[in-house]
Coordinates of C-alpha atoms in Angstrom, one line a residue:
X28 CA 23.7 -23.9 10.3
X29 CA 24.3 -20.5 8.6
X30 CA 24.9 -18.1 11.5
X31 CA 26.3 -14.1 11.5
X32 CA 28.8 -14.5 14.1
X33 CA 30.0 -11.4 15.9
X34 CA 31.9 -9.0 14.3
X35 CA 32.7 -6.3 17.3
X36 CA 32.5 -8.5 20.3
X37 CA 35.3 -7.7 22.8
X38 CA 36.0 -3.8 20.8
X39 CA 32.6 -2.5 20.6
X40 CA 30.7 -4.6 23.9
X41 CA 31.7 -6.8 25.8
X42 CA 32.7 -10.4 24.8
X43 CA 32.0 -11.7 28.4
X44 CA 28.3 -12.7 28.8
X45 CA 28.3 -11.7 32.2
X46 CA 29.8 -8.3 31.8
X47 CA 27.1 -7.6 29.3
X48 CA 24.8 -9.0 32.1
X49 CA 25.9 -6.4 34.7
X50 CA 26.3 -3.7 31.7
X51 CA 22.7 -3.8 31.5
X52 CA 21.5 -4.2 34.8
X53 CA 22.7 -0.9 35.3
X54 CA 22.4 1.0 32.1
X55 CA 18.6 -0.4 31.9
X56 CA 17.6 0.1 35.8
X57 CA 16.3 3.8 35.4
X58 CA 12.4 3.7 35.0
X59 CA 11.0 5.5 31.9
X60 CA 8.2 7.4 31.3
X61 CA 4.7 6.2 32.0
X62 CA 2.1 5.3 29.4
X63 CA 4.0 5.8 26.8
X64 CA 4.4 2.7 24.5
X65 CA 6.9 3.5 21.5
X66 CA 6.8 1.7 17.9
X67 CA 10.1 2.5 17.3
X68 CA 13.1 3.8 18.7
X69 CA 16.6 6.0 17.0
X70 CA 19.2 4.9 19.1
X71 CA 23.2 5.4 18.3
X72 CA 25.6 2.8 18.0
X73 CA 29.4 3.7 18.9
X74 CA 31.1 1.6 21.2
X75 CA 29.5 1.1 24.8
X76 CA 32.0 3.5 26.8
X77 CA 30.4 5.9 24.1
X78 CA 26.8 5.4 23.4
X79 CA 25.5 3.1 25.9
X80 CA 24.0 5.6 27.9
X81 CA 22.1 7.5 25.6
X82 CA 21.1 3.9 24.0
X83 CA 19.6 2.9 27.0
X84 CA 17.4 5.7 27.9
X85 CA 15.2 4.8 24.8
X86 CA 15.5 0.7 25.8
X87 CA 14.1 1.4 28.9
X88 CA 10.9 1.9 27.4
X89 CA 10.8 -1.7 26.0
X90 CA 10.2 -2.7 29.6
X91 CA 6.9 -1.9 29.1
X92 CA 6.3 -3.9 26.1
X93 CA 5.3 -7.7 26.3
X94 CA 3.9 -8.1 23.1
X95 CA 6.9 -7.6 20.6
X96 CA 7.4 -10.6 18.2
X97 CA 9.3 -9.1 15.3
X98 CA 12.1 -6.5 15.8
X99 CA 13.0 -4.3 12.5
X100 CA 16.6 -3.4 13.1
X101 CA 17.9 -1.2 10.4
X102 CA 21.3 0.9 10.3
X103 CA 23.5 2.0 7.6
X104 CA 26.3 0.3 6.3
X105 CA 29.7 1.2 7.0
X106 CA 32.1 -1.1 5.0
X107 CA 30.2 -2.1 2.2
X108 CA 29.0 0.3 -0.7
X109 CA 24.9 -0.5 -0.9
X110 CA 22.0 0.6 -3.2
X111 CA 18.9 0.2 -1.5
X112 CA 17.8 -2.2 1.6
X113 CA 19.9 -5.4 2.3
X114 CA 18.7 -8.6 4.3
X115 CA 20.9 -11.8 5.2
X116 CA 20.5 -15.4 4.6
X117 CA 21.7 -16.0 7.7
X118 CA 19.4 -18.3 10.1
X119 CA 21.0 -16.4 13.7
X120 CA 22.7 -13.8 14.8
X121 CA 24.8 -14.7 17.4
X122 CA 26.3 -12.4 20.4
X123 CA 28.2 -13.6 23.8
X124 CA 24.5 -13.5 25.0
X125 CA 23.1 -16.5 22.7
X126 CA 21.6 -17.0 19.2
X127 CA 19.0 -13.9 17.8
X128 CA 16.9 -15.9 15.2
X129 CA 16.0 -14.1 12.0
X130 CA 12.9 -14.1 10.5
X131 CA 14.4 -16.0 7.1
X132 CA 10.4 -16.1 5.3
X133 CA 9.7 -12.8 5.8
X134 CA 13.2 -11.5 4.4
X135 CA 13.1 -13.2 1.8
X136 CA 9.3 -11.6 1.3
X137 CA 11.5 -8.7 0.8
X138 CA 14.1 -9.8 -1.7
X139 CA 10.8 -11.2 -3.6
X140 CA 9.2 -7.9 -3.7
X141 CA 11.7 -5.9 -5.2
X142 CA 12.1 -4.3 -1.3
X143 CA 15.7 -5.7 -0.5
X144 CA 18.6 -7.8 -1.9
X145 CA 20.2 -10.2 -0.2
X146 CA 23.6 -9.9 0.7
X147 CA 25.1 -11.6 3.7
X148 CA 28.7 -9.2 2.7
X149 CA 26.8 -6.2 3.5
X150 CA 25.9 -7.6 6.9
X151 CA 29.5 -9.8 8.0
X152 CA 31.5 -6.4 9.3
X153 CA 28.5 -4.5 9.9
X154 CA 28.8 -3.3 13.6
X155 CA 25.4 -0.2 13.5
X156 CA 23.0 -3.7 13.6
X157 CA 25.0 -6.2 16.2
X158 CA 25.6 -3.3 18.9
X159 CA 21.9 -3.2 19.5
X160 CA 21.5 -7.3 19.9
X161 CA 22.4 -7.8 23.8
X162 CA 19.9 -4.7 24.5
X163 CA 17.3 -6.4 23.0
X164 CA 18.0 -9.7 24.6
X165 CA 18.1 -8.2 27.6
X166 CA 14.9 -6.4 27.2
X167 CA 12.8 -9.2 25.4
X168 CA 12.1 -12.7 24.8
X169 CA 11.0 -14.8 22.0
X170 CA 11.2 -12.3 19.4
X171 CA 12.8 -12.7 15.8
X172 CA 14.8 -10.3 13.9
X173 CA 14.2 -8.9 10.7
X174 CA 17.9 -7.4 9.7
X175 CA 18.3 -4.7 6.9
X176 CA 21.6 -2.8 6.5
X177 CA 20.5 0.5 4.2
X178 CA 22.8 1.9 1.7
X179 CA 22.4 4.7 -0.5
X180 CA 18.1 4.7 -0.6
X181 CA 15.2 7.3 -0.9
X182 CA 13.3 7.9 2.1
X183 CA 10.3 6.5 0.2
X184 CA 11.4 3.2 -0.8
X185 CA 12.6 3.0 3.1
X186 CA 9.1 3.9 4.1
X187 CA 7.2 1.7 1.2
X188 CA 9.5 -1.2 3.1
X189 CA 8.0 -0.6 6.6
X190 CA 4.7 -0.4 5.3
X191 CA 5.0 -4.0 4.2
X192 CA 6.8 -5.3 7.9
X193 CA 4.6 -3.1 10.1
X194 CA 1.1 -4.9 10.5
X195 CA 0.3 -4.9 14.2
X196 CA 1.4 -4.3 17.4
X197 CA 4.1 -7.4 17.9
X198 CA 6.6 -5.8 15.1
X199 CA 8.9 -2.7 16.6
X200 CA 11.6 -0.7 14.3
X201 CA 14.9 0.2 15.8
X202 CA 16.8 2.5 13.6
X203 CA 20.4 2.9 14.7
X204 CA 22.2 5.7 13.8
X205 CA 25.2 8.1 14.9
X206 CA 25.0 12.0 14.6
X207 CA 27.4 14.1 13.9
X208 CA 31.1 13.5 13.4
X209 CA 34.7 14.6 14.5
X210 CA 34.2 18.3 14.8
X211 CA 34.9 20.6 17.9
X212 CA 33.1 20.2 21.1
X213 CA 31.0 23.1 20.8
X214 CA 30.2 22.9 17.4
X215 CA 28.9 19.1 17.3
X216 CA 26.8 20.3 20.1
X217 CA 24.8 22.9 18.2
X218 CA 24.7 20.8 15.2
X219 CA 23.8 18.3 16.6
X220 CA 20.7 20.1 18.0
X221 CA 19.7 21.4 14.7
X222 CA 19.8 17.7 13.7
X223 CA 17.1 16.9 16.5
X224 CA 15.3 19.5 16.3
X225 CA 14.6 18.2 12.3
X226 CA 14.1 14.9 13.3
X227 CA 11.4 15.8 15.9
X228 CA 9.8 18.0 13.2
X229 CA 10.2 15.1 10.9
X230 CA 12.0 16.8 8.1
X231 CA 13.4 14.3 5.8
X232 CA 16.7 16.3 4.8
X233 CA 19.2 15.0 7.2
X234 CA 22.0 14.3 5.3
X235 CA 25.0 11.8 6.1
X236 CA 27.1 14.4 7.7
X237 CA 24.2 15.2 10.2
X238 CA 23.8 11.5 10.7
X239 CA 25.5 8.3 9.4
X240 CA 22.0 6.5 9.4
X241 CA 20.4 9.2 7.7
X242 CA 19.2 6.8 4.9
X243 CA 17.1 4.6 7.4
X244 CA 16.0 8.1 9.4
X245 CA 14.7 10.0 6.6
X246 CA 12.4 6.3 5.7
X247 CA 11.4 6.5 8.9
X248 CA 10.4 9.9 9.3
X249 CA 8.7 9.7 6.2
X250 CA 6.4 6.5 7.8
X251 CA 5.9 8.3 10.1
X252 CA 4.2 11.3 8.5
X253 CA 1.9 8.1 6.7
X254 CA 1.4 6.6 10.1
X255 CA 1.3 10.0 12.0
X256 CA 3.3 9.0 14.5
X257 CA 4.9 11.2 16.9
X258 CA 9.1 11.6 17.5
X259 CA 10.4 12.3 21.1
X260 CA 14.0 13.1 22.5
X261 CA 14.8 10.6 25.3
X262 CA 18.9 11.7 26.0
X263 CA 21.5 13.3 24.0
X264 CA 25.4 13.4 24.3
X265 CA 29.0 13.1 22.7
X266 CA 32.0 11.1 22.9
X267 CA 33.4 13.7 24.7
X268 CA 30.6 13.8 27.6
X269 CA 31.5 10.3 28.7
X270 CA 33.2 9.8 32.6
X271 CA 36.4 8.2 31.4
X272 CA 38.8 11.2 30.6
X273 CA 41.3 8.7 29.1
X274 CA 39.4 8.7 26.4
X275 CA 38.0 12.5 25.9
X276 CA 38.4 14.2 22.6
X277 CA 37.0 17.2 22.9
X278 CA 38.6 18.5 19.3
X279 CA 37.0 15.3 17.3
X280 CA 33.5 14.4 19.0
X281 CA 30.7 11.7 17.6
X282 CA 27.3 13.1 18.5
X283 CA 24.6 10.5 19.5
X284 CA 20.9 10.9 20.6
X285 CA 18.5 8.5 21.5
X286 CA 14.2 8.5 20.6
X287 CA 11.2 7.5 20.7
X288 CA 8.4 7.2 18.4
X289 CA 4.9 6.7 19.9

């Protein structure tokens, strides 16, 4: 069987399945917000000492969904140079949690339609996707995945690609991105702000130095102008907010914020 077998395991999350267990018991136990039911969320994807925390505010929310069928996971890629969208041939992707089946027909649908290429290379190293798996075991059952690691793309052809996923209620986009990185403290802070502040307002200009998944933002934002969809800031921090002063940078700091859309 053709399976994506971790990449980050052990570096970025744990390797143990019942350390990811526990992980999430606690990151996910804070309730969210009432009534709100999101069709997509922006989460970060550094390692879990990192990001977790600010992840998890925003897969909280999923608690409150029992109909998702079809997750749309996209995130940039990091080790392979890409033009446009790429899906897998791969059947599962597997984490210390179990197998994540991927919706093979419906990929394909993409390479068909001029939307995607396949390329399992652009997907074998790429860690922005497989951080975001033993969330969304945790948080759902019996849903497929729908993969797409975005290289250089304009927000359009992002946004004509969701159009053709998105057809009810059972699919849900996750876009996983970073914000900014490895400048001082203070100055990440406020650019990281003016980075929110844009993606709330859904301005399609963020660049890759505002955030390393700007490709997949900016097709988001744009579907959700066509969709009017709403965004909303659910947590925001750095790499040097985390508890474990071992690891505090505070010269070279990787901003991350989490969202909803709804």
């Amino acid at each position: 069987m053709n399976n994506r077998i971790p990449a980050v395991a052990g570096s970025f999350y744990p390797d143990d399945p019942l350390q990811i267990q526990t992980a999430m018991d606690s990151l996910l136990a804070s309730p969210p917000e009432k009534n709100i039911q999101p069709k997509a969320l922006i989460v970060p994807h550094a390692g879990y000492c990192y990001s977790a925390t600010v992840a998890a505010k925003a897969y909280c929310y999923l608690n409150q969904l029992k109909n998702i069928k079809k997750v749309i996971l996209l995130g940039p890629s990091h080790r392979v140079a890409l033009q446009g969208c790429a899906v897998p041939s791969h059947q599962n992707f597997i984490t210390p949690c179990g197998l994540v089946k991927v919706d093979n027909d419906t990929c394909q649908r993409l390479v068909t339609r001029g939307l995607a290429t396949l390329s399992d290379q652009a997907h074998q190293w790429e860690h922005s996707l497989e951080v975001q798996l033993p969330f969304l075991q945790y948080c759902l059952t019996d849903f497929e995945l729908i993969p797409i690691v975005v290289g250089e793309c304009e927000p359009v052809k992002v946004s004509e690609l969701l159009a053709e996923l998105i057809v009810d209620s059972s699919s849900l986009i996750i876009i996983s991105t970073d914000l900014s990185h490895f400048h001082p403290y203070e100055t990440a802070k406020r650019l990281d702000q003016e980075t929110i502040n844009r993606i709330i307002n859904l301005d399609l200009t963020i660049g890759p130095y505002d955030a390393c998944g700007c490709n997949a933002l900016n097709g988001l934002l744009d579907f959700c102008i066509l969709k009017q969809w709403q965004v909303k800031l659910i947590n925001k921090a750095n790499s040097a907010d985390i508890t474990d002063t071992r690891l505090i940078n505070k010269d070279r700091v990787v901003g991350y914020a989490s969202f909803i859309v709804y």
